[in-house]
Amino acid sequence: MNNNKQNSKNVEEIKHIFLGLSRELVKSGFSTKELQNACLESNCSKYTSSSLFIIFLVLALLAAATYEYGLIASAVNYFLGIRCIVPNNYFVWEATRPVSDCCFCTNITKPIILGNVTREEFAPFAYSSKPIVIKQAFLHWPAMKYFNFNFFKELYSSISDSYKSVDEECQFLHFKSNFISIRDVFEMSEARINNKPGEESWYVGWGNCHPQILSEMRRYYPKPHFLPESCEIPSKEYVFMGYDDGATMHLDFINRLMWQAQLKGSKTWHLLPPPECEDVCSQLSFLVEPGDAVLVDTRVWYHGTIITPGEFSLSVQSEYG
Ligand SMILES: O=C(O)CCC(=O)C(=O)O
Ligand SMILES: [Fe+2]
């Protein structure tokens, strides 16, 4: 074998090893953004590519070994002193979040359920931070009819740089599924898309912040009619879709309150107060159905979702404040 062939074989092998490690790390809960940041942040750039590889390899093994015990952030930072490896990750956020005074959850045992509300009727609840379900609020949205797996697959494949925008800016959440990026999601087999017997179940969420993607999506729904006129809406809207296990229990590190439109399927939300409020607050669970709006302060309530068995769930989510 000549040198060139040997070199390209080595490159392929290295790529294969990296991909395997990335998959393991993603399975353990890291986002692709965090993995990219591990190599991109400026104080890493002083390393040559081969030493970077060795560092990444060591970190990957260390990560796999220590992740289970929640030690990754401190172990990596302590042993290697490289802050960029675990930049502002979930554990760091979690460990540094302010301790709650529990006011937001005291005496809350179920969500406030509203019917068809106008902006004026919703105003007293808008910034209450209380969990709210507005039944059948979005039945009139064209998105109820037109949004499905293929709508998003076609949208993403028709716009250049759209996959890149999710990888680099908008965020991809794989939850328990084995996908690394939104491209993997749109490349799965028809049988898996439809959760046929024997196929591995999946559930994902991702941010849509590419301007063309966002404006195309927004042709199918307006700003929720009950939100205060003056409220700010970010230029990013998430889509969550899939089956069964839904979103694992987590807190969101976002700037504003959250609204979500349940467009297809029904799912159960589980809310848990933070540990410091467990003695004075209760956990709650509630079902949302197609057309319902959900409003939860996901910055303070730990939240997870379970999709009703046999149903495909699709929702659009954003913030307001
Ligand atoms: O809809 C879901 O399954 C999870 C949504 C979520 O985590 C959120 O809206 O913050
Ligand atoms: Fe969330």
Coordinates of C-alpha atoms and ligand atoms in Angstrom, one line a residue, residues 173 175 203-205 238-241 245-254 258-262 267-269 288 294 296-299 301 303-307 313-318, ligand 1:
L173 CA -32.1 17.6 21.6
F175 CA -33.3 12.9 24.5
Y203 CA -38.3 11.4 20.3
V204 CA -36.4 14.6 19.5
G205 CA -36.6 18.4 19.7
Y238 CA -38.6 24.6 18.7
V239 CA -40.3 21.6 17.3
F240 CA -40.6 18.4 19.4
M241 CA -41.8 15.2 17.8
D245 CA -40.7 8.3 26.2
G246 CA -40.9 12.0 25.2
A247 CA -38.6 14.5 26.9
T248 CA -36.5 13.4 29.9
M249 CA -36.9 15.4 33.1
H250 CA -35.0 18.7 32.9
L251 CA -35.0 22.4 33.5
D252 CA -34.7 24.9 30.7
F253 CA -32.0 27.6 30.7
I254 CA -34.0 30.2 28.8
M258 CA -42.5 29.2 27.6
W259 CA -45.6 28.5 25.4
Q260 CA -46.2 25.4 23.5
A261 CA -48.7 24.3 20.9
Q262 CA -49.6 20.6 20.9
K267 CA -48.9 13.8 25.8
T268 CA -48.7 13.9 29.5
W269 CA -46.6 16.6 31.1
V288 CA -52.6 17.9 26.7
V294 CA -49.4 24.8 27.4
V296 CA -45.1 26.5 32.0
D297 CA -42.3 28.3 33.6
T298 CA -39.8 25.7 32.5
R299 CA -36.9 27.6 34.2
W301 CA -40.4 23.6 37.2
H303 CA -40.5 19.0 33.4
G304 CA -40.6 15.8 31.3
T305 CA -43.2 14.4 28.9
I306 CA -44.6 11.0 28.0
I307 CA -46.4 10.5 24.7
S313 CA -46.7 13.7 19.0
L314 CA -45.7 17.0 17.3
S315 CA -45.5 20.4 19.0
V316 CA -44.2 23.8 18.4
Q317 CA -42.7 25.7 21.3
S318 CA -41.2 29.1 22.0
Ligands
LIG1 O1 -42.6 18.9 24.5 C1 -41.8 18.2 25.1 O2 -41.8 17.0 25.0 C2 -40.8 18.9 26.0 C3 -40.9 20.3 25.9 C4 -39.9 21.1 26.7 O3 -39.0 20.6 27.3 C5 -40.1 22.5 26.8 O4 -41.1 23.0 26.2 O5 -39.3 23.1 27.4

